[in-house]
mmCIF file of N, CA, C and O in Angstrom:
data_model
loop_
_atom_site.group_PDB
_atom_site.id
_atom_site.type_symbol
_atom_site.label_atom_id
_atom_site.label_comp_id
_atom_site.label_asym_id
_atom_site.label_seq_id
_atom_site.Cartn_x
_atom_site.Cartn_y
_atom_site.Cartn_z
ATOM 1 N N UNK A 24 1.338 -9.565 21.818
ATOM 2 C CA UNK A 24 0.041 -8.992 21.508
ATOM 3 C C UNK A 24 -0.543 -9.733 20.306
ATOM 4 O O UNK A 24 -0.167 -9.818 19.137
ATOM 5 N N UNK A 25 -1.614 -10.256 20.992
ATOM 6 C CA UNK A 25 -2.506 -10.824 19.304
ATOM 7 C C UNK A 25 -2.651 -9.675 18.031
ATOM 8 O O UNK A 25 -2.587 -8.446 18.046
ATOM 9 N N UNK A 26 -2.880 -10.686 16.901
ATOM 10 C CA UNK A 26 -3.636 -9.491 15.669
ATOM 11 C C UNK A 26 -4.624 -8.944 15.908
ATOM 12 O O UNK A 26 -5.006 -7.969 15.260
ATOM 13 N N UNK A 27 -5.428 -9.582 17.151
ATOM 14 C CA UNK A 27 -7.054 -9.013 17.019
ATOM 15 C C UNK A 27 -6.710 -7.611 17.786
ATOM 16 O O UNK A 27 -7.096 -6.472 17.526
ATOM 17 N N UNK A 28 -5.833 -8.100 18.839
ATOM 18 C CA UNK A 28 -5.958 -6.730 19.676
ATOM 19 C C UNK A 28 -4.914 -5.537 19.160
ATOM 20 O O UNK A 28 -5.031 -4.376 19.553
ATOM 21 N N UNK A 29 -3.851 -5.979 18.205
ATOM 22 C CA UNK A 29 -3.406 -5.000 17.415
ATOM 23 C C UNK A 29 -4.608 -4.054 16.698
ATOM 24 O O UNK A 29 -4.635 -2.836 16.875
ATOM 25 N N UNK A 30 -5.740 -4.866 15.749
ATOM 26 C CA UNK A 30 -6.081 -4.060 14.764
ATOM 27 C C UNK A 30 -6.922 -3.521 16.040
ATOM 28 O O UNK A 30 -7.447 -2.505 15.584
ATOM 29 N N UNK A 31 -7.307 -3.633 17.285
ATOM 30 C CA UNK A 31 -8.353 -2.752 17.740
ATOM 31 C C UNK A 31 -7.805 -2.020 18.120
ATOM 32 O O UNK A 31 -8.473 -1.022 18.389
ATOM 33 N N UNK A 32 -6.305 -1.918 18.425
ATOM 34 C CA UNK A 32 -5.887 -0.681 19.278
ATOM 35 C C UNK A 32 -5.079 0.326 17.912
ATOM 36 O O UNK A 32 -4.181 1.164 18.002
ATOM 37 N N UNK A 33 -5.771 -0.136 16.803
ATOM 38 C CA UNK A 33 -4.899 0.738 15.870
ATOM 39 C C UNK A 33 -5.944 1.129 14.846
ATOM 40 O O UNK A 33 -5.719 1.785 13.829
ATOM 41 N N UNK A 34 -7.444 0.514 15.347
ATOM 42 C CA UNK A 34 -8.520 1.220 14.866
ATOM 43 C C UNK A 34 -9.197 2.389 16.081
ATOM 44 O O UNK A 34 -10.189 3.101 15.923
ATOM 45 N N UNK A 35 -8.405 2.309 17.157
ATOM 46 C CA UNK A 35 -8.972 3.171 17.868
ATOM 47 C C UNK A 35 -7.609 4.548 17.861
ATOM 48 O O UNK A 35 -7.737 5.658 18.377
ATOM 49 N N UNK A 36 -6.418 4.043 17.147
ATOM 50 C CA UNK A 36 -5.637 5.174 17.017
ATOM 51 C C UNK A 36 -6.036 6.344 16.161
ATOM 52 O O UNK A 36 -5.937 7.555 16.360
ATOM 53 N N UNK A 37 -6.710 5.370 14.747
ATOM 54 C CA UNK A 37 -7.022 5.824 13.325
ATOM 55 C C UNK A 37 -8.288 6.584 13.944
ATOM 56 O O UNK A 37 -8.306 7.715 13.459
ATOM 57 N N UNK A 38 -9.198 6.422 14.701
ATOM 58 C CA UNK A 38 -10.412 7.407 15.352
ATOM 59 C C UNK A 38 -9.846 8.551 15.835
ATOM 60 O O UNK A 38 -10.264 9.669 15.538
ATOM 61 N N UNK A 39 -8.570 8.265 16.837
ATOM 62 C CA UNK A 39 -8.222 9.778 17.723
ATOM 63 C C UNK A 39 -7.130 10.419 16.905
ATOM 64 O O UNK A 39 -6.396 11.298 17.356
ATOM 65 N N UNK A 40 -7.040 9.830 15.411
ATOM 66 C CA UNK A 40 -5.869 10.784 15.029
ATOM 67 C C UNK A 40 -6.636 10.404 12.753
ATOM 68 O O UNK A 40 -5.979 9.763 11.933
ATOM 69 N N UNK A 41 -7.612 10.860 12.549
ATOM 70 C CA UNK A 41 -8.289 10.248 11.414
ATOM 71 C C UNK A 41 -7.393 11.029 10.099
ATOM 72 O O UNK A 41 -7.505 10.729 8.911
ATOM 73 N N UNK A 42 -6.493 12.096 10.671
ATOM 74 C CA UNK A 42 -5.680 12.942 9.521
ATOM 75 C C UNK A 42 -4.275 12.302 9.680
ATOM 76 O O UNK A 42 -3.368 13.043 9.299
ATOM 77 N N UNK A 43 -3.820 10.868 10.245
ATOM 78 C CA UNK A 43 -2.925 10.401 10.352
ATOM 79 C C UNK A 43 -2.811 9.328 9.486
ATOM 80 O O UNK A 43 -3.130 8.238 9.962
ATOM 81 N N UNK A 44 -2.356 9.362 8.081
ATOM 82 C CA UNK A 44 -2.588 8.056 7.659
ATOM 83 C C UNK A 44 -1.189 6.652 8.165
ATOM 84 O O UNK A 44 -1.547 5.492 7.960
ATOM 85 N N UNK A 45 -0.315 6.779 8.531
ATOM 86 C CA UNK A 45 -0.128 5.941 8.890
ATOM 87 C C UNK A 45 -1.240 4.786 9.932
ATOM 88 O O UNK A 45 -0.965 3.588 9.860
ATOM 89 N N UNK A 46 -2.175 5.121 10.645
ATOM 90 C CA UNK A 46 -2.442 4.305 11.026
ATOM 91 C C UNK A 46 -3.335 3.523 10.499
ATOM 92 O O UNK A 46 -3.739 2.500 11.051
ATOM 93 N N UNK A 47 -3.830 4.059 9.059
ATOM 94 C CA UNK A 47 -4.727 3.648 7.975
ATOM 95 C C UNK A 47 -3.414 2.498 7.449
ATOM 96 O O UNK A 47 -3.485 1.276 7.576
ATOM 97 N N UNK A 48 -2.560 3.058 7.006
ATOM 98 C CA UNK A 48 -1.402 2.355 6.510
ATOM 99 C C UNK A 48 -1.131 0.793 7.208
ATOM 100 O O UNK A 48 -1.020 -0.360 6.792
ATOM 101 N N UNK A 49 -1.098 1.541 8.596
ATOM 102 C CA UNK A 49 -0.500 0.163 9.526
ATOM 103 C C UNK A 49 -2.327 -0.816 9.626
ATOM 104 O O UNK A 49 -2.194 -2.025 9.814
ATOM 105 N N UNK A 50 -3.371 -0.462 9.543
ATOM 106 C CA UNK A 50 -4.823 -1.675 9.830
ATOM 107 C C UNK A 50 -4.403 -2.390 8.172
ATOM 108 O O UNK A 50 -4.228 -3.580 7.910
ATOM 109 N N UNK A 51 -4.336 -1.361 7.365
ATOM 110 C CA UNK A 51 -4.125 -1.863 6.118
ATOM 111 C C UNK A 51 -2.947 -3.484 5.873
ATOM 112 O O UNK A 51 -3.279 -4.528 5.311
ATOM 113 N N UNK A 52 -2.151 -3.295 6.249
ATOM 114 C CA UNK A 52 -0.915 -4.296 6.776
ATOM 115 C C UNK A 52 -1.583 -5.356 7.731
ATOM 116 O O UNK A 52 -1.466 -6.531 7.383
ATOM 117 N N UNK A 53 -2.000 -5.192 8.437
ATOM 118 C CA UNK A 53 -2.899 -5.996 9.721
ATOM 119 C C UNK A 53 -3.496 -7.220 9.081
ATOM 120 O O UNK A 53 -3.284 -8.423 9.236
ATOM 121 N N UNK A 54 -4.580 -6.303 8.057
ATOM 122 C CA UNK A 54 -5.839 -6.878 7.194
ATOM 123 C C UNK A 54 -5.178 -7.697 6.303
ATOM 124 O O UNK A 54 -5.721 -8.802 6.289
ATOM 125 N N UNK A 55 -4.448 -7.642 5.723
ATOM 126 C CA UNK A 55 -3.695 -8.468 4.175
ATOM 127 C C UNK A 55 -4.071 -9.729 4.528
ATOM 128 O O UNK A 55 -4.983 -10.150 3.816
ATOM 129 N N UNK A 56 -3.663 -10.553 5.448
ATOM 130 C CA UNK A 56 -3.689 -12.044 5.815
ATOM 131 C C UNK A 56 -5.111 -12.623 6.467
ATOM 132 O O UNK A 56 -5.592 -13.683 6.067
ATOM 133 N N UNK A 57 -5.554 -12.053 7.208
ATOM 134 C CA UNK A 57 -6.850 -12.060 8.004
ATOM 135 C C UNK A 57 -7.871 -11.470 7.312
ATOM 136 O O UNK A 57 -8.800 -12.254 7.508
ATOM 137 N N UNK A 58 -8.320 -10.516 6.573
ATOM 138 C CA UNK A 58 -9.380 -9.511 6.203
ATOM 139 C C UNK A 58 -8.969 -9.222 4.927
ATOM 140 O O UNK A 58 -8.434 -8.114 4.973
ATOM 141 N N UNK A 59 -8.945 -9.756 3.567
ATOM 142 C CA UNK A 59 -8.565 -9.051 2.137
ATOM 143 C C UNK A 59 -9.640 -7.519 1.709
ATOM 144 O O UNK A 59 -9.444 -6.511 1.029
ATOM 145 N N UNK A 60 -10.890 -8.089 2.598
ATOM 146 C CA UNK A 60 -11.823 -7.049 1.930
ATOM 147 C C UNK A 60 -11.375 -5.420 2.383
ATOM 148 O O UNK A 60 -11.343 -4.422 1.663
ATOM 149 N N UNK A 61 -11.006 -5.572 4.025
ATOM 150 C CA UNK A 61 -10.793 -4.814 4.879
ATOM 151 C C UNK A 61 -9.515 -4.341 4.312
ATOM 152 O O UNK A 61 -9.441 -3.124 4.137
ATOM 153 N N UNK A 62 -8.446 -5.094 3.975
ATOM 154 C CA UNK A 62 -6.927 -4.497 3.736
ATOM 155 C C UNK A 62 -7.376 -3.650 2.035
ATOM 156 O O UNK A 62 -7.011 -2.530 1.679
ATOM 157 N N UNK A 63 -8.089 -4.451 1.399
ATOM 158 C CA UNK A 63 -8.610 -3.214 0.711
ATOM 159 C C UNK A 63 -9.343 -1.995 0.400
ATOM 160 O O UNK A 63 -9.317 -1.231 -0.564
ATOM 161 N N UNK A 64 -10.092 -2.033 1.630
ATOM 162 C CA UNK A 64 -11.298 -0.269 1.706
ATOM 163 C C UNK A 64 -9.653 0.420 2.343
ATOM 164 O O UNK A 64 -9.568 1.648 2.299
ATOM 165 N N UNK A 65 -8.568 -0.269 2.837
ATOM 166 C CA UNK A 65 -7.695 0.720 3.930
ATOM 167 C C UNK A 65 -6.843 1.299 2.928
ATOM 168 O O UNK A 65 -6.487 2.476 2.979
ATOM 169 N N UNK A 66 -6.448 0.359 1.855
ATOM 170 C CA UNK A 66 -5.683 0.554 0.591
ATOM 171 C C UNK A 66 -6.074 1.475 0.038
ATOM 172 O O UNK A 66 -5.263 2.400 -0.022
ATOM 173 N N UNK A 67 -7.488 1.713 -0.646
ATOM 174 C CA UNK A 67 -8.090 2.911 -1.199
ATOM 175 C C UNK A 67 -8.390 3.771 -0.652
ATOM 176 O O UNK A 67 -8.464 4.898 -1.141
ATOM 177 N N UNK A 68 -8.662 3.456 0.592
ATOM 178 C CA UNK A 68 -8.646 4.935 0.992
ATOM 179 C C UNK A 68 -7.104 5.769 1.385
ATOM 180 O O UNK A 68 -6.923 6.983 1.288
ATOM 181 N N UNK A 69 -6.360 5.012 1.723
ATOM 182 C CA UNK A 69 -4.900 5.447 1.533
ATOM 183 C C UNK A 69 -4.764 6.168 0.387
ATOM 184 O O UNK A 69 -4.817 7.398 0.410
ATOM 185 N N UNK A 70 -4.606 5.587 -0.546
ATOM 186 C CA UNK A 70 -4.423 5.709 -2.257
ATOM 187 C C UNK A 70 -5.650 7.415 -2.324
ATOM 188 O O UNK A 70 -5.259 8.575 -2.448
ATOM 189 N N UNK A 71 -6.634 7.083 -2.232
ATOM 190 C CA UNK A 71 -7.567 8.274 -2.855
ATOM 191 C C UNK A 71 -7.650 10.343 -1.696
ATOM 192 O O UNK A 71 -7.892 11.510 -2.006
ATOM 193 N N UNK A 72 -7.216 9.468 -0.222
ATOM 194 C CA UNK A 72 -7.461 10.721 0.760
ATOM 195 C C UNK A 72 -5.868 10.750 0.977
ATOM 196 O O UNK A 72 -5.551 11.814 1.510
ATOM 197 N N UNK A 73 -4.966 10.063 0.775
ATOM 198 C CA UNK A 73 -3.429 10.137 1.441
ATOM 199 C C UNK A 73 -2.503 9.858 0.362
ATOM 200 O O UNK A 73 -1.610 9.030 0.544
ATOM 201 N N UNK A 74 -2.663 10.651 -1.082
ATOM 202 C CA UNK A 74 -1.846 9.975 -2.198
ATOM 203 C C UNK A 74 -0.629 10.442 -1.785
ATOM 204 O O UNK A 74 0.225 9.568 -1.925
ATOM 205 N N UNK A 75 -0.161 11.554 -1.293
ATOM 206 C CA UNK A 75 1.124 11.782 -0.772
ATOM 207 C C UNK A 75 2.080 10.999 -0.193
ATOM 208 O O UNK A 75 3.279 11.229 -0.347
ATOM 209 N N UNK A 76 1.512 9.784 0.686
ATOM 210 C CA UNK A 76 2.052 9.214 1.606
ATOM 211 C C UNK A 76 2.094 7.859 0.881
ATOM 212 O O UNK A 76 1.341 6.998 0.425
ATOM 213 N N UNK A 77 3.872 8.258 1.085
ATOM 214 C CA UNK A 77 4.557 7.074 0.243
ATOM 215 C C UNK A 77 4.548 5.598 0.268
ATOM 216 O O UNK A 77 4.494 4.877 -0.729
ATOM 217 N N UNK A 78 4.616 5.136 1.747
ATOM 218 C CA UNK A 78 5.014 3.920 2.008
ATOM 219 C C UNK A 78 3.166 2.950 1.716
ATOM 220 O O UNK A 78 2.884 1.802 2.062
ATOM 221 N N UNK A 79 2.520 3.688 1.193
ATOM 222 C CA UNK A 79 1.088 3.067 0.755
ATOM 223 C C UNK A 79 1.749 2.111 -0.426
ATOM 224 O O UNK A 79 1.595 0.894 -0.315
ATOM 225 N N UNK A 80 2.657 2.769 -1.823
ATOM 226 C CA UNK A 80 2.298 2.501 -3.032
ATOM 227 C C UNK A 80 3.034 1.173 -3.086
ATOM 228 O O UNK A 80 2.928 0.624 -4.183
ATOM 229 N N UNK A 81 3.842 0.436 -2.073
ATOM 230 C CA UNK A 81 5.215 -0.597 -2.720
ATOM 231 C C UNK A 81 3.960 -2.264 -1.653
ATOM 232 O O UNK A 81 4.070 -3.474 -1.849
ATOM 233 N N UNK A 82 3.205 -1.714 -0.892
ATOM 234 C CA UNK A 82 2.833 -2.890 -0.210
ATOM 235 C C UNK A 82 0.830 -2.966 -0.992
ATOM 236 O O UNK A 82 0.083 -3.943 -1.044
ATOM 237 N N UNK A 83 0.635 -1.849 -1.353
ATOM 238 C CA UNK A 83 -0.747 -1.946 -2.047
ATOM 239 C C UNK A 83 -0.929 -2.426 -3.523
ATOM 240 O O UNK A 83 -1.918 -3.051 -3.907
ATOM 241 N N UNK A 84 0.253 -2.027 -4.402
ATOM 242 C CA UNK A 84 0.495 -2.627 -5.511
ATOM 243 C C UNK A 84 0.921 -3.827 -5.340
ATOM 244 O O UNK A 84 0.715 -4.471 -6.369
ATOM 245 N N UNK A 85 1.507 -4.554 -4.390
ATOM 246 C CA UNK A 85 1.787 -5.995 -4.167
ATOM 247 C C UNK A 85 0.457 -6.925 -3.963
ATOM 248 O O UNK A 85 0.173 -8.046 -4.386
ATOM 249 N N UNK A 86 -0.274 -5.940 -3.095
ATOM 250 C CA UNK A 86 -1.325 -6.715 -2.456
ATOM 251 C C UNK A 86 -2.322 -6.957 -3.480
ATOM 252 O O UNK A 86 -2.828 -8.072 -3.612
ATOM 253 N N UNK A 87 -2.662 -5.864 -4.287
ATOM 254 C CA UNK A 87 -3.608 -5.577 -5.533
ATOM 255 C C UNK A 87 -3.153 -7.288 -6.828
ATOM 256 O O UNK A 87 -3.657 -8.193 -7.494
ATOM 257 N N UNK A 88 -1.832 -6.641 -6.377
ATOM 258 C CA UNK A 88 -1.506 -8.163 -7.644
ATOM 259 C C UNK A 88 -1.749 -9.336 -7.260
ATOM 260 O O UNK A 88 -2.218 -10.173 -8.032
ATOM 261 N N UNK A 89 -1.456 -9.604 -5.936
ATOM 262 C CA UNK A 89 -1.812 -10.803 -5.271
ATOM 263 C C UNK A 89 -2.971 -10.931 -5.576
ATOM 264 O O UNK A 89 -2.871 -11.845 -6.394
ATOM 265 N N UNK A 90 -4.471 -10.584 -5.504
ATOM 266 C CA UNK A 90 -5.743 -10.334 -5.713
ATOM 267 C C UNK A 90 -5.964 -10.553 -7.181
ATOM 268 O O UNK A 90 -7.083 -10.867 -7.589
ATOM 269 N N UNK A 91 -4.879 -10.391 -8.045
ATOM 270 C CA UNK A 91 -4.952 -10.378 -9.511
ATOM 271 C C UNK A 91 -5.577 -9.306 -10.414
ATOM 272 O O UNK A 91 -6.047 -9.346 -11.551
ATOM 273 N N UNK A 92 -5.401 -8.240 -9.417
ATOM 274 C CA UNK A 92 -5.966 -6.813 -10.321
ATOM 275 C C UNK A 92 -4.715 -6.458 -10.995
ATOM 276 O O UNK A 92 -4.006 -5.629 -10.425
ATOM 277 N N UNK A 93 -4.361 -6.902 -12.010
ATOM 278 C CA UNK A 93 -3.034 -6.753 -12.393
ATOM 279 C C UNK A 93 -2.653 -5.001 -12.949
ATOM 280 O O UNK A 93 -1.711 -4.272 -12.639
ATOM 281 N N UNK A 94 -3.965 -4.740 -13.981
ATOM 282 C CA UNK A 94 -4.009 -3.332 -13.945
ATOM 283 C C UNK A 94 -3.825 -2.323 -13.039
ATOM 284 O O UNK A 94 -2.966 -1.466 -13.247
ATOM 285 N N UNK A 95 -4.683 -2.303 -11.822
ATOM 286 C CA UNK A 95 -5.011 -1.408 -11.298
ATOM 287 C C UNK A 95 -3.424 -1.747 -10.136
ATOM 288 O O UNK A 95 -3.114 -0.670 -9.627
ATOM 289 N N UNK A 96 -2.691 -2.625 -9.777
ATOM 290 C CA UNK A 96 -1.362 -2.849 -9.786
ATOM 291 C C UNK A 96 -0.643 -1.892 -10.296
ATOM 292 O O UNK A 96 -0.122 -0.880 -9.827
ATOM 293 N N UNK A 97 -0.694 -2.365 -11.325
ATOM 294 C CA UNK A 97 0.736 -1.369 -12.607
ATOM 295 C C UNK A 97 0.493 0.019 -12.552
ATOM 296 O O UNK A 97 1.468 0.746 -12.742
ATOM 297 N N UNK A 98 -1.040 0.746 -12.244
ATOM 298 C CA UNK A 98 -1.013 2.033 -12.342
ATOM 299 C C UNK A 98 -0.557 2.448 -10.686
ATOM 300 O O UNK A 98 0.222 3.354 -10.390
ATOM 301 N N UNK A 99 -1.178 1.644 -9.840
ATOM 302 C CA UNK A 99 -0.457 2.188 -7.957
ATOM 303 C C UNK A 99 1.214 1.818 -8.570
ATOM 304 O O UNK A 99 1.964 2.757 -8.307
ATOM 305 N N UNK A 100 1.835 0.806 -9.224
ATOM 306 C CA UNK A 100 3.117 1.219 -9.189
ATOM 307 C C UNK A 100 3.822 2.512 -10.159
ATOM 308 O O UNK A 100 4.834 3.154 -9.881
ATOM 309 N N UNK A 101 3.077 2.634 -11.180
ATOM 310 C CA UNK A 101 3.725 3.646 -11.787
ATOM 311 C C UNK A 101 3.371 4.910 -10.685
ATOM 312 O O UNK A 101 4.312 5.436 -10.090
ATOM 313 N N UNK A 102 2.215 5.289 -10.486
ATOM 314 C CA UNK A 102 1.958 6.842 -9.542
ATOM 315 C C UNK A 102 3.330 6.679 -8.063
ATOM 316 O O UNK A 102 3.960 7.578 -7.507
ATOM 317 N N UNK A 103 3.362 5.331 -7.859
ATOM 318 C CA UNK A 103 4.357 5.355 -6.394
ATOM 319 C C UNK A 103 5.656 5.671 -6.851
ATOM 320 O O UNK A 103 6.430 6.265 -6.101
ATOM 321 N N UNK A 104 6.121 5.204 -8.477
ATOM 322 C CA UNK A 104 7.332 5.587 -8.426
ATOM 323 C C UNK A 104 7.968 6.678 -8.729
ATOM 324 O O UNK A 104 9.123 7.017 -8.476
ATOM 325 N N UNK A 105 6.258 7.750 -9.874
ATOM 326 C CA UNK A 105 6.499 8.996 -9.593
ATOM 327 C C UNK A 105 6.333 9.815 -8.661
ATOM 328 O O UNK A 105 6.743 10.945 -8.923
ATOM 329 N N UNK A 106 5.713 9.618 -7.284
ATOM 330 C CA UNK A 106 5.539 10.095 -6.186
ATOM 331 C C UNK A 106 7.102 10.449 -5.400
ATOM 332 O O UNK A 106 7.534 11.480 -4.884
ATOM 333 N N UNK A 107 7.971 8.416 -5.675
ATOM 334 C CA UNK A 107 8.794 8.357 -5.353
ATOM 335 C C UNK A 107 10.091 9.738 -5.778
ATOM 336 O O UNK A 107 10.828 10.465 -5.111
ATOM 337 N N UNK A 108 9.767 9.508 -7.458
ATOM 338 C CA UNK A 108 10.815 10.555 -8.123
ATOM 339 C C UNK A 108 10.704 11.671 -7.351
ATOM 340 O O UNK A 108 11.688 12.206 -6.840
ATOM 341 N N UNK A 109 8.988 12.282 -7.154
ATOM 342 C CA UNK A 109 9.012 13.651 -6.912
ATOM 343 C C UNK A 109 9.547 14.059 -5.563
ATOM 344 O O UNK A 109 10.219 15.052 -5.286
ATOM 345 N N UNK A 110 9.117 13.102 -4.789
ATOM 346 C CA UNK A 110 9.955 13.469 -3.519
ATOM 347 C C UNK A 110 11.158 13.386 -3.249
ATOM 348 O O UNK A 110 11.435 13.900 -2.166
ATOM 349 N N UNK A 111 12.386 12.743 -4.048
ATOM 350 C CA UNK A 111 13.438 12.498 -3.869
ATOM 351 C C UNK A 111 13.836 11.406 -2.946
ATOM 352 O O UNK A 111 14.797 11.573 -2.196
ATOM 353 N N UNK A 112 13.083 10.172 -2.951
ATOM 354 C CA UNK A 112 13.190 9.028 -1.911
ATOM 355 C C UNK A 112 14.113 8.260 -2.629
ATOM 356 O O UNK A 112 13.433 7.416 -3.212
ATOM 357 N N UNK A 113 15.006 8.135 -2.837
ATOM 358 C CA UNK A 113 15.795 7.081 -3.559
ATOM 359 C C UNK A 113 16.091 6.194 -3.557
ATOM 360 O O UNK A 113 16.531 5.635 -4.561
ATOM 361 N N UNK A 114 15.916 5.344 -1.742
ATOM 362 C CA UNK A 114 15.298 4.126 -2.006
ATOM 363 C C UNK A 114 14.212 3.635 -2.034
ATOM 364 O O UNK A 114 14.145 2.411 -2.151
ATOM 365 N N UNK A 115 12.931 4.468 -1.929
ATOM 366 C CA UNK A 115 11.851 4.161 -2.672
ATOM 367 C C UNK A 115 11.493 3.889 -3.799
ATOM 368 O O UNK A 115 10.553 3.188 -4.174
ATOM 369 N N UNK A 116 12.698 4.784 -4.700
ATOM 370 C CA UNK A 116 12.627 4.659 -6.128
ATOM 371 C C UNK A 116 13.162 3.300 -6.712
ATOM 372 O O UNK A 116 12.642 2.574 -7.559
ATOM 373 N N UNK A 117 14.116 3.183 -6.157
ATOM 374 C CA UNK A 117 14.609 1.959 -6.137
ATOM 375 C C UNK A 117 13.740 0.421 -5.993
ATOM 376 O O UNK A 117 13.544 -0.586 -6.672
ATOM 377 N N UNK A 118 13.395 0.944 -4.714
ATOM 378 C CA UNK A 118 12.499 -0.905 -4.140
ATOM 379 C C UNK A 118 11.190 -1.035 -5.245
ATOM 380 O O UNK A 118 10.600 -1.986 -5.757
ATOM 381 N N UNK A 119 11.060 0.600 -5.331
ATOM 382 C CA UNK A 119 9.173 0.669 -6.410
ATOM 383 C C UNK A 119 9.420 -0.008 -7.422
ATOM 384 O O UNK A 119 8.480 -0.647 -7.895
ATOM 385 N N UNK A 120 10.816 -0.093 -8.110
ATOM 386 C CA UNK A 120 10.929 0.210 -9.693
ATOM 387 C C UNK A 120 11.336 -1.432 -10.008
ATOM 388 O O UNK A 120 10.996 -2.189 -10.918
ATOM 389 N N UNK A 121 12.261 -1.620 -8.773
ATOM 390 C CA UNK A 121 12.487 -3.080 -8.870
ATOM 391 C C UNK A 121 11.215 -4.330 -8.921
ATOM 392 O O UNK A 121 11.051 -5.274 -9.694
ATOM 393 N N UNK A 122 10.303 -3.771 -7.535
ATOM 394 C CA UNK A 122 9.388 -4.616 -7.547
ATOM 395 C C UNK A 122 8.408 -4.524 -8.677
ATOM 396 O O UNK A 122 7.717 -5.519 -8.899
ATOM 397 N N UNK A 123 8.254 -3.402 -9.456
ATOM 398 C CA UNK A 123 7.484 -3.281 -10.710
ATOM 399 C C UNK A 123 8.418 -3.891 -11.667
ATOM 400 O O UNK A 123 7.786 -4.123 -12.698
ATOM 401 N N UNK A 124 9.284 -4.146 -11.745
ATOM 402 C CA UNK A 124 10.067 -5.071 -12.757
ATOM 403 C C UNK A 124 9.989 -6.584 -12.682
ATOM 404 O O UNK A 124 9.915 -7.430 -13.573
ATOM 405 N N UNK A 125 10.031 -6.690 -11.250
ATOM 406 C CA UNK A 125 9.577 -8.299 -10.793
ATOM 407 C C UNK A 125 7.963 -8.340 -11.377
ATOM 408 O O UNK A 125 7.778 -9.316 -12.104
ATOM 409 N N UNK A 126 7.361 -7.899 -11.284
ATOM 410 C CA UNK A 126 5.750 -7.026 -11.364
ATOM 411 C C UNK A 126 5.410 -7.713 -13.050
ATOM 412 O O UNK A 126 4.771 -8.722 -13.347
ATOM 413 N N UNK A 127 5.864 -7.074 -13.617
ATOM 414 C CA UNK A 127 6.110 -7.015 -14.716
ATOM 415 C C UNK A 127 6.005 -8.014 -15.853
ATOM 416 O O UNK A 127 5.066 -8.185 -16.630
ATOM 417 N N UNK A 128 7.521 -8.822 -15.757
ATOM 418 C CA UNK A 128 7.631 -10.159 -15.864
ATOM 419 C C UNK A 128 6.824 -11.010 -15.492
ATOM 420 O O UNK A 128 6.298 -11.668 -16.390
ATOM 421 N N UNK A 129 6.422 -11.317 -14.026
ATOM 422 C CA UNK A 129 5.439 -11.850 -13.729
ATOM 423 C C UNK A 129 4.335 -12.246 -14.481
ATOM 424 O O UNK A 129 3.832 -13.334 -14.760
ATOM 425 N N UNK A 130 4.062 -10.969 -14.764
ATOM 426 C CA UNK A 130 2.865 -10.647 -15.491
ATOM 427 C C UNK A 130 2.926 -11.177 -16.656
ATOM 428 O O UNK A 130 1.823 -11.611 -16.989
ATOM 429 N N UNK A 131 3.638 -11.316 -17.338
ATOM 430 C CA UNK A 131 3.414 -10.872 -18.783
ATOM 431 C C UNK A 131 3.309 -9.547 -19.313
ATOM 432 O O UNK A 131 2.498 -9.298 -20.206
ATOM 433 N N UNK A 132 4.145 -8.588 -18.780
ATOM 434 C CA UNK A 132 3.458 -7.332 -19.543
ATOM 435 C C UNK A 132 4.967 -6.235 -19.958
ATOM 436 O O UNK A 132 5.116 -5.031 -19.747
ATOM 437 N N UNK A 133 5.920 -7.252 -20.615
ATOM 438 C CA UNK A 133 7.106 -6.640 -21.015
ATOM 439 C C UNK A 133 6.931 -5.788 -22.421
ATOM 440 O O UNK A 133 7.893 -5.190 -22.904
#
């Protein structure tokens, strides 16, 4: 299956199911390589209508840094890894905390 016809059959999932954010999650993933503008309205709106939903904070804070929003990065990783704490995901907590350490360094921001 091509990308094109992935993101259409997973923008027509996100229509018949719009309280599902995984499929916001999954166009979001789609968009990163092909569409930056697009992988980011999917990112924020993840982030602002679906803060609950975990697996947003470890691939949107990556993507954000890639883009060089380095700030607005460091705060999706800190909220993901307290999201992470609060739910008891422990290897979420883990992959969040690591990649914000890689994050980090990177940065300059020890």
């Amino acid at each position: 299956m091509s990308k094109v016809s992935r993101i259409e059959m997973l923008k027509s999932f996100a229509e018949e199911e719009p309280d599902n954010p995984f499929n916001i999650y999954a166009l979001a993933l789609e968009f990163i390589e092909v569409d930056p503008i697009q992988a980011t309205f999917h990112f924020k709106k993840l982030l602002g209508e679906f803060p609950e939903y975990l697996p947003t904070y470890f691939h949107a804070a990556a993507f954000f840094a890639d883009l060089g929003e380095v700030q607005f990065s460091k705060i999706i990783y800190e909220k993901g890894i307290h999201l992470a704490e609060s739910q008891k995901d422990l290897k979420a907590i883990k992959e969040l905390k690591n990649s914000f350490q890689n994050f980090l360094f990177e940065n300059d921001l020890y």
